Every structure is written in structure tokens, then in C-alpha cells.
Amino acid sequence: MTHKMMLEDAVRTIAYADAIAATVRPEHRVVDFGSGTGVLAVFAARQHPKRVDAIERTSMVHFARQIAARSGCAEIVFHHGDHTTFQTDGPVDVIVSEWMGHCVFHEAMLEPLIQLRDRWLKPGGQMIPKRISLHVGLVVDSAVHEGDTFLHGAPYGVDFSAIAELPARQTGLVTLARDQLLKTDCNLATLDLETLSAVPESFTGEMVADKAARVYGLLGWFSAELSPGITLGTGPDDPLTHWRHMYFPLPEPMDVEPGTRLELSLRPPQLADAPEPGWVWSVTIAGRTQTIDERETFRRCARGM
Ligand SMILES: C[S@@+](CC[C@H](N)C(=O)[O-])C[C@H]1O[C@@H](n2cnc3c(N)ncnc32)[C@H](O)[C@@H]1O
């Protein structure tokens, strides 16, 4: 159950509780977008605001109502629907949402969140999170690839050779430590949720290697400013969260020297790519570019190549 996993992530959940307590005032109207179990709506209701609305599109909303009532917050108004069906009795002061997927963009909730904000948030209203930054590092530990041989070995007597090459050409969730990366990271973007008008289609950035190393892939993670002064980090220097880190392998390892300049680009999955949305990433060193397009990986797989 993914909700249990998110609730067990105390780093995440307590950071949200702290940000909500620091933001919500008795005169406020609050919306919890994508309320799941209703936990963030309950945190908001504990600040005794004028009203809390919670929006959830799955039937989890029925459990959330019970959870809220049993936690002394029966006044929360739950809506079974999404941003398009939501109605309330006036503009709101705070929108809280835990919408971030792995490496920020794995769940397609940002576009709906922007639409909800534009329709319902008062001028000067507050978003939790307030800002999100996307970070990329360079993986220099070959051990990250060790799992790639598993499918080659016909585990359980089943011939998986048709998909054995896929893990090396797809994103994967990993948990890496700082010493498995170069020291220099790249902040690819910082999104201000109170002003962002559209979800950027892709991100580019540059970084300079701090030492000689063989680079096997990129590592992606995010950090969030939930409310002024209350942050949530999910990177290799932060306490571990359920988001872990996202690994973007390179087709071939690339050697760098101190001072080598690397150009990076990352294109998150787009709704238009459904039913098989994929990431696209590339690294360029001295005019030589290596790219992986996960959508192409899926297409080749479908053609049996
Ligand atoms: C990452 S979970 C967070 C759940 C809960 N707020 C928490 O912090 O534990 C996101 C939730 O948003 C819901 N969701 C995703 N897109 C939605 C949409 N467009 N409208 C309403 N709910 C949505 C999902 O069903 C899921 O329950």
C-alpha cells in the first residue's frame, strides 16, 4: 500500500506537519489537493482554520473521511473528484499538496495543481510546498550497475533475454551515498509554485567535474521549501525518504578530468506520451553527446529488438 509507505516516511510527513502548523491560521481556508488518507487535511484542521477542503480522486476518500472523523476532525469537507470537479464557497488562503513523484515529475499532479491554484487561491495566498528544486549528480560507482546482470542469468529457469538489456537503458530507483557521486551537483531548476505558469517541458544545466573519474550515469533528486524556513531534502546528503534517488544510466561510461565541463539535459515524462511516458536524458562532454530516450527503449522492446 503506497499510502502506508508515504505515512511511514516520517521525514516527509513531519516536515509537512511542521510547514502546515507554521502556515495555517484560524482565519484561513485551506485546500488539501490529492489528500489520499487525509493526513495533511487533518494536520491543517488541527490549526482550527475556518474551513478545510480535501480533494481525492480515488475511493481512498471514503477511508479518509473515517480517518478524519476518528481523529477528531469530522469538519473536513472531502470531495471525491479532481481539480476539474472541485467546488467550494470561495477563494482559499492555503493550498497544501504532496504531489511530488520520484525525481519530482514521476506523478503527473503538477499541471492539475497549477490549474487548481489559478482557480481557487486568493492573490497573496500560500502554497505548500512553496518551491521545488531539481538536482542532478554524476554517479561514479560502477557497483550501481551490478544488478543489471540479473536478467541475463535465466533466473527461475526463465529466459528473460528479450528484456535483459532494458535496465541499462531505463531509469531505476536507487539509494546512493555521497561517495558514489562526484562532489559537484547541478541545480537544474527551481520552480516557484506560487508563480509557476506552466510545467517546463525539459531542463538543461552545466557542471564542472571536480576530479578525474569514470561517470556511469546521472542521479536525480529534489529538495523542497515547504514553507519559509522549513525544507525537505531527498538527496544523497539528506536523511533517506521513500522517494529514494532516480538513476539515469548512460549507454557508455564517460571519463572526466578535473575541470571537464558537462552539459546535462533531462526531459520528464509528458502526459502526451501516455500510455508509456518516459524520461529522456543526455550528457555532452566536448561535443560528444550520449542520450537515452526511454520511449524509444519501450518502442524497440515492442518491436522485439
Ligand atoms: C502522493 S499521494 C499523497 C497523499 C497524501 N496527501 C499524503 O500526503 O499522504 C497523492 C494523492 O493524490 C491523488 N491524486 C493524484 N492526482 C489527482 C488529481 N488530479 N485529483 C485528485 N487527486 C489526485 C492520488 O490518488 C493520491 O492519493
Short mmCIF file of C-alpha atoms and ligand atoms in Angstrom, two decimals:
data_model
loop_
_atom_site.label_atom_id
_atom_site.label_comp_id
_atom_site.label_asym_id
_atom_site.label_seq_id
_atom_site.Cartn_x
_atom_site.Cartn_y
_atom_site.Cartn_z
CA MET A 1 0.00 0.00 0.00
CA THR A 2 1.70 3.17 -1.18
CA HIS A 3 -0.14 5.29 1.39
CA LYS A 4 1.42 3.25 4.21
CA MET A 5 4.85 3.77 2.65
CA MET A 6 4.28 7.55 2.49
CA LEU A 7 2.98 7.68 6.06
CA GLU A 8 5.93 5.63 7.29
CA ASP A 9 8.22 8.22 5.74
CA ALA A 10 8.48 10.34 8.89
CA VAL A 11 10.98 12.76 7.31
CA ARG A 12 8.35 13.69 4.70
CA THR A 13 5.30 13.60 6.95
CA ILE A 14 6.76 15.57 9.86
CA ALA A 15 8.17 18.21 7.51
CA TYR A 16 4.64 18.70 6.09
CA ALA A 17 3.15 18.78 9.61
CA ASP A 18 5.65 21.49 10.60
CA ALA A 19 5.04 23.55 7.45
CA ILE A 20 1.26 23.35 7.87
CA ALA A 21 1.48 24.35 11.56
CA ALA A 22 3.72 27.30 10.63
CA THR A 23 1.38 28.49 7.85
CA VAL A 24 -2.28 27.83 8.64
CA ARG A 25 -4.10 30.46 10.76
CA PRO A 26 -7.64 30.50 12.25
CA GLU A 27 -8.84 32.96 9.59
CA HIS A 28 -7.69 30.71 6.71
CA ARG A 29 -9.49 28.49 4.25
CA VAL A 30 -7.31 25.54 3.25
CA VAL A 31 -7.39 23.00 0.43
CA ASP A 32 -5.52 19.68 0.54
CA PHE A 33 -5.10 18.55 -3.07
CA GLY A 34 -4.62 14.79 -3.54
CA SER A 35 -5.49 14.07 0.08
CA GLY A 36 -5.06 10.27 0.00
CA THR A 37 -5.57 9.16 3.61
CA GLY A 38 -6.39 12.76 4.56
CA VAL A 39 -3.33 13.09 6.79
CA LEU A 40 -2.39 16.60 5.61
CA ALA A 41 -6.01 17.77 5.88
CA VAL A 42 -6.03 16.53 9.50
CA PHE A 43 -2.79 18.44 10.18
CA ALA A 44 -4.43 21.55 8.71
CA ALA A 45 -7.68 21.08 10.69
CA ARG A 46 -5.65 20.91 13.93
CA GLN A 47 -4.77 24.58 13.39
CA HIS A 48 -8.53 25.37 13.63
CA PRO A 49 -8.88 27.26 10.33
CA LYS A 50 -12.26 28.45 9.05
CA ARG A 51 -12.54 25.54 6.65
CA VAL A 52 -10.55 22.62 5.21
CA ASP A 53 -11.50 21.05 1.85
CA ALA A 54 -9.75 17.84 0.79
CA ILE A 55 -9.77 16.57 -2.80
CA GLU A 56 -9.05 12.94 -3.71
CA ARG A 57 -9.91 11.22 -6.95
CA THR A 58 -9.68 7.61 -5.74
CA SER A 59 -12.04 5.78 -3.40
CA MET A 60 -9.42 6.26 -0.67
CA VAL A 61 -11.52 9.35 0.06
CA HIS A 62 -14.08 7.17 1.86
CA PHE A 63 -11.41 5.88 4.24
CA ALA A 64 -10.03 9.42 4.62
CA ARG A 65 -13.44 10.60 5.89
CA GLN A 66 -13.38 7.89 8.57
CA ILE A 67 -9.74 8.62 9.48
CA ALA A 68 -10.53 12.32 9.88
CA ALA A 69 -13.66 11.68 11.94
CA ARG A 70 -11.84 9.21 14.25
CA SER A 71 -9.03 11.76 14.65
CA GLY A 72 -11.43 14.45 15.86
CA CYS A 73 -11.58 16.31 12.52
CA ALA A 74 -15.05 15.44 11.20
CA GLU A 75 -15.42 19.03 9.97
CA ILE A 76 -13.06 18.46 6.99
CA VAL A 77 -15.07 18.55 3.74
CA PHE A 78 -13.92 15.69 1.50
CA HIS A 79 -14.51 15.81 -2.27
CA HIS A 80 -14.39 12.62 -4.33
CA GLY A 81 -13.09 14.04 -7.61
CA ASP A 82 -10.28 16.12 -9.03
CA HIS A 83 -9.36 19.74 -9.72
CA THR A 84 -11.95 19.94 -12.51
CA THR A 85 -14.92 18.92 -10.36
CA PHE A 86 -13.91 20.70 -7.14
CA GLN A 87 -16.22 23.41 -5.83
CA THR A 88 -16.13 25.35 -2.58
CA ASP A 89 -17.74 28.51 -1.27
CA GLY A 90 -14.95 30.98 -2.02
CA PRO A 91 -11.25 31.60 -2.68
CA VAL A 92 -8.78 29.92 -0.34
CA ASP A 93 -5.70 31.12 1.57
CA VAL A 94 -3.56 27.98 1.52
CA ILE A 95 -3.24 25.03 -0.85
CA VAL A 96 -1.25 22.11 0.51
CA SER A 97 -0.35 19.16 -1.68
CA GLU A 98 2.10 16.32 -1.59
CA TRP A 99 2.25 15.94 -5.36
CA MET A 100 5.91 15.10 -5.94
CA GLY A 101 6.83 11.82 -7.56
CA HIS A 102 10.22 10.16 -7.78
CA CYS A 103 12.64 12.81 -9.03
CA VAL A 104 9.72 15.29 -8.78
CA PHE A 105 7.99 14.51 -12.04
CA HIS A 106 7.03 10.87 -11.84
CA GLU A 107 3.42 11.69 -10.86
CA ALA A 108 1.53 13.98 -13.22
CA MET A 109 -0.02 16.14 -10.49
CA LEU A 110 1.75 19.45 -11.11
CA GLU A 111 -0.35 20.60 -14.07
CA PRO A 112 -3.65 19.97 -12.21
CA LEU A 113 -2.20 21.71 -9.13
CA ILE A 114 -1.42 24.85 -11.17
CA GLN A 115 -4.96 24.85 -12.56
CA LEU A 116 -6.42 24.45 -9.07
CA ARG A 117 -4.21 27.30 -7.76
CA ASP A 118 -5.23 29.63 -10.59
CA ARG A 119 -8.91 28.92 -10.00
CA TRP A 120 -9.08 28.98 -6.19
CA LEU A 121 -6.02 30.54 -4.47
CA LYS A 122 -6.50 34.16 -3.27
CA PRO A 123 -3.98 36.72 -4.53
CA GLY A 124 -1.14 36.51 -2.00
CA GLY A 125 -2.27 33.05 -0.88
CA GLN A 126 0.30 30.44 0.08
CA MET A 127 1.29 27.15 -1.47
CA ILE A 128 2.81 24.24 0.50
CA PRO A 129 5.35 23.42 -0.93
CA LYS A 130 6.41 26.91 -1.91
CA ARG A 131 9.42 25.98 -4.06
CA ILE A 132 10.89 22.80 -5.52
CA SER A 133 14.43 22.39 -6.83
CA LEU A 134 15.56 19.62 -9.15
CA HIS A 135 19.13 18.39 -8.61
CA VAL A 136 21.37 16.14 -10.65
CA GLY A 137 24.65 14.49 -9.68
CA LEU A 138 27.13 12.25 -11.51
CA VAL A 139 27.41 8.60 -10.49
CA VAL A 140 30.99 7.33 -10.42
CA ASP A 141 30.48 3.95 -8.71
CA SER A 142 30.28 1.02 -11.16
CA ALA A 143 28.57 -1.08 -8.47
CA VAL A 144 25.30 0.69 -9.34
CA HIS A 145 25.22 -1.47 -12.49
CA GLU A 146 25.74 -4.75 -10.69
CA GLY A 147 22.01 -5.60 -10.66
CA ASP A 148 21.97 -5.31 -14.47
CA THR A 149 23.23 -8.89 -14.90
CA PHE A 150 20.30 -10.49 -13.06
CA LEU A 151 18.04 -10.94 -16.10
CA HIS A 152 20.89 -12.38 -18.18
CA GLY A 153 21.16 -15.38 -15.89
CA ALA A 154 17.79 -17.00 -16.75
CA PRO A 155 16.59 -16.71 -13.12
CA TYR A 156 14.00 -19.35 -12.10
CA GLY A 157 14.82 -21.19 -15.36
CA VAL A 158 13.01 -18.50 -17.40
CA ASP A 159 14.73 -16.92 -20.43
CA PHE A 160 14.46 -13.14 -19.87
CA SER A 161 17.00 -12.28 -22.58
CA ALA A 162 14.32 -10.30 -24.52
CA ILE A 163 14.32 -7.69 -21.73
CA ALA A 164 17.79 -8.25 -20.25
CA GLU A 165 19.21 -5.03 -21.76
CA LEU A 166 16.33 -2.83 -20.59
CA PRO A 167 17.56 -1.96 -17.06
CA ALA A 168 20.71 -0.41 -18.56
CA ARG A 169 18.54 1.88 -20.73
CA GLN A 170 15.88 2.84 -18.20
CA THR A 171 15.56 4.91 -15.06
CA GLY A 172 15.77 2.99 -11.82
CA LEU A 173 15.20 3.77 -8.15
CA VAL A 174 18.35 3.53 -6.06
CA THR A 175 19.68 4.70 -2.73
CA LEU A 176 23.17 6.11 -3.14
CA ALA A 177 25.63 7.68 -0.73
CA ARG A 178 27.65 10.82 -1.40
CA ASP A 179 30.87 8.85 -2.00
CA GLN A 180 29.23 7.16 -5.03
CA LEU A 181 28.94 10.58 -6.74
CA LEU A 182 31.21 13.39 -7.82
CA LYS A 183 31.16 16.26 -5.32
CA THR A 184 29.74 18.77 -7.77
CA ASP A 185 25.95 18.68 -8.28
CA CYS A 186 23.85 20.71 -10.64
CA ASN A 187 20.68 22.56 -9.62
CA LEU A 188 18.79 22.14 -12.89
CA ALA A 189 15.81 24.28 -11.89
CA THR A 190 13.92 25.87 -9.03
CA LEU A 191 10.15 26.06 -9.51
CA ASP A 192 8.20 28.68 -7.55
CA LEU A 193 4.81 27.08 -7.01
CA GLU A 194 3.15 30.41 -6.24
CA THR A 195 4.06 31.90 -9.64
CA LEU A 196 4.82 28.98 -11.98
CA SER A 197 2.57 29.32 -15.02
CA ALA A 198 3.34 26.07 -16.86
CA VAL A 199 5.23 22.87 -16.22
CA PRO A 200 8.58 23.17 -18.04
CA GLU A 201 8.96 20.51 -20.72
CA SER A 202 12.67 19.95 -20.16
CA PHE A 203 15.64 21.15 -18.12
CA THR A 204 19.23 21.84 -19.04
CA GLY A 205 22.30 22.68 -16.99
CA GLU A 206 26.06 22.55 -16.80
CA MET A 207 28.54 21.29 -14.27
CA VAL A 208 32.29 21.04 -13.96
CA ALA A 209 33.92 17.80 -12.74
CA ASP A 210 35.90 18.25 -9.51
CA LYS A 211 38.19 15.25 -10.08
CA ALA A 212 39.17 12.54 -12.56
CA ALA A 213 36.54 9.82 -12.66
CA ARG A 214 34.52 7.45 -14.84
CA VAL A 215 30.88 8.59 -14.96
CA TYR A 216 28.27 5.81 -15.30
CA GLY A 217 25.09 7.85 -15.15
CA LEU A 218 23.13 10.71 -13.60
CA LEU A 219 21.40 10.73 -10.26
CA GLY A 220 18.27 12.86 -9.83
CA TRP A 221 16.52 14.08 -6.67
CA PHE A 222 14.67 17.12 -5.41
CA SER A 223 14.57 19.45 -2.46
CA ALA A 224 11.57 21.47 -1.35
CA GLU A 225 11.00 24.63 0.63
CA LEU A 226 7.65 23.62 2.11
CA SER A 227 7.13 26.96 3.83
CA PRO A 228 9.57 29.77 4.70
CA GLY A 229 12.47 28.10 6.55
CA ILE A 230 11.01 24.56 6.50
CA THR A 231 12.78 22.37 3.98
CA LEU A 232 12.61 18.77 2.82
CA GLY A 233 15.65 17.28 1.11
CA THR A 234 15.68 13.93 -0.67
CA GLY A 235 19.28 13.82 -1.91
CA PRO A 236 22.30 11.69 -1.02
CA ASP A 237 23.26 14.12 1.79
CA ASP A 238 19.77 14.03 3.34
CA PRO A 239 18.02 11.50 5.58
CA LEU A 240 16.52 8.75 3.42
CA THR A 241 12.92 9.23 2.24
CA HIS A 242 10.53 6.95 0.33
CA TRP A 243 11.41 8.91 -2.84
CA ARG A 244 14.93 7.46 -2.78
CA HIS A 245 17.04 8.65 -5.80
CA MET A 246 16.49 8.20 -9.51
CA TYR A 247 19.30 6.71 -11.58
CA PHE A 248 19.66 7.64 -15.25
CA PRO A 249 22.25 5.25 -16.75
CA LEU A 250 24.47 6.25 -19.67
CA PRO A 251 24.85 3.90 -22.66
CA GLU A 252 28.65 4.03 -22.19
CA PRO A 253 30.66 5.32 -19.20
CA MET A 254 32.30 8.72 -19.82
CA ASP A 255 35.72 9.71 -18.43
CA VAL A 256 36.15 13.17 -16.95
CA GLU A 257 39.14 15.14 -15.67
CA PRO A 258 39.17 17.95 -13.08
CA GLY A 259 37.65 20.94 -14.89
CA THR A 260 35.80 18.89 -17.56
CA ARG A 261 32.58 20.73 -18.44
CA LEU A 262 29.44 18.59 -18.77
CA GLU A 263 26.18 19.72 -20.34
CA LEU A 264 23.13 17.90 -18.96
CA SER A 265 19.55 17.70 -20.11
CA LEU A 266 16.55 15.98 -18.62
CA ARG A 267 13.06 15.74 -20.07
CA PRO A 268 10.47 14.33 -17.66
CA PRO A 269 7.65 12.07 -18.85
CA GLN A 270 4.83 14.07 -20.51
CA LEU A 271 1.12 13.34 -20.31
CA ALA A 272 1.06 13.28 -24.12
CA ASP A 273 3.45 10.29 -24.05
CA ALA A 274 0.77 8.06 -22.45
CA PRO A 275 0.30 5.11 -22.19
CA GLU A 276 4.09 4.70 -21.88
CA PRO A 277 5.54 8.01 -20.78
CA GLY A 278 9.30 8.01 -20.47
CA TRP A 279 12.24 10.16 -19.43
CA VAL A 280 14.80 11.45 -21.92
CA TRP A 281 18.27 12.39 -20.68
CA SER A 282 21.63 13.27 -22.14
CA VAL A 283 25.17 14.22 -21.18
CA THR A 284 27.52 16.09 -23.52
CA ILE A 285 31.27 16.33 -22.99
CA ALA A 286 33.38 18.22 -25.56
CA GLY A 287 30.71 17.91 -28.25
CA ARG A 288 30.13 14.17 -27.70
CA THR A 289 26.56 13.51 -26.59
CA GLN A 290 25.08 10.37 -25.10
CA THR A 291 21.29 10.22 -24.94
CA ILE A 292 18.72 7.75 -23.71
CA ASP A 293 15.07 8.11 -24.66
CA GLU A 294 13.05 5.67 -22.58
CA ARG A 295 10.14 5.92 -25.01
CA GLU A 296 12.42 4.62 -27.77
CA THR A 297 13.53 1.83 -25.42
CA PHE A 298 9.86 0.83 -25.00
CA ARG A 299 9.26 1.02 -28.77
CA ARG A 300 12.30 -1.15 -29.54
CA CYS A 301 11.13 -3.59 -26.92
CA ALA A 302 7.68 -3.75 -28.58
CA ARG A 303 9.37 -4.47 -31.94
CA GLY A 304 11.27 -7.32 -30.26
CA MET A 305 14.71 -5.71 -30.83
C1 LIG B 1 1.49 11.31 -3.20
S1 LIG B 1 -0.15 10.94 -2.67
C2 LIG B 1 -0.28 11.97 -1.23
C3 LIG B 1 -1.39 11.53 -0.29
C4 LIG B 1 -1.50 12.35 0.99
N1 LIG B 1 -1.73 13.76 0.72
C5 LIG B 1 -0.27 12.21 1.86
O1 LIG B 1 0.49 13.18 1.97
O2 LIG B 1 -0.04 11.13 2.41
C6 LIG B 1 -1.08 11.80 -3.91
C7 LIG B 1 -2.57 11.54 -3.89
O3 LIG B 1 -3.15 12.41 -4.86
C8 LIG B 1 -4.18 11.72 -5.56
N2 LIG B 1 -4.33 12.41 -6.88
C9 LIG B 1 -3.46 12.37 -7.92
N3 LIG B 1 -3.89 13.16 -8.93
C10 LIG B 1 -5.05 13.70 -8.51
C11 LIG B 1 -5.98 14.61 -9.10
N4 LIG B 1 -5.79 15.11 -10.33
N5 LIG B 1 -7.08 14.95 -8.39
C12 LIG B 1 -7.28 14.44 -7.14
N6 LIG B 1 -6.46 13.58 -6.53
C13 LIG B 1 -5.33 13.22 -7.20
C14 LIG B 1 -3.70 10.29 -5.62
O4 LIG B 1 -4.78 9.40 -5.80
C15 LIG B 1 -3.02 10.14 -4.26
O5 LIG B 1 -3.92 9.68 -3.28
#
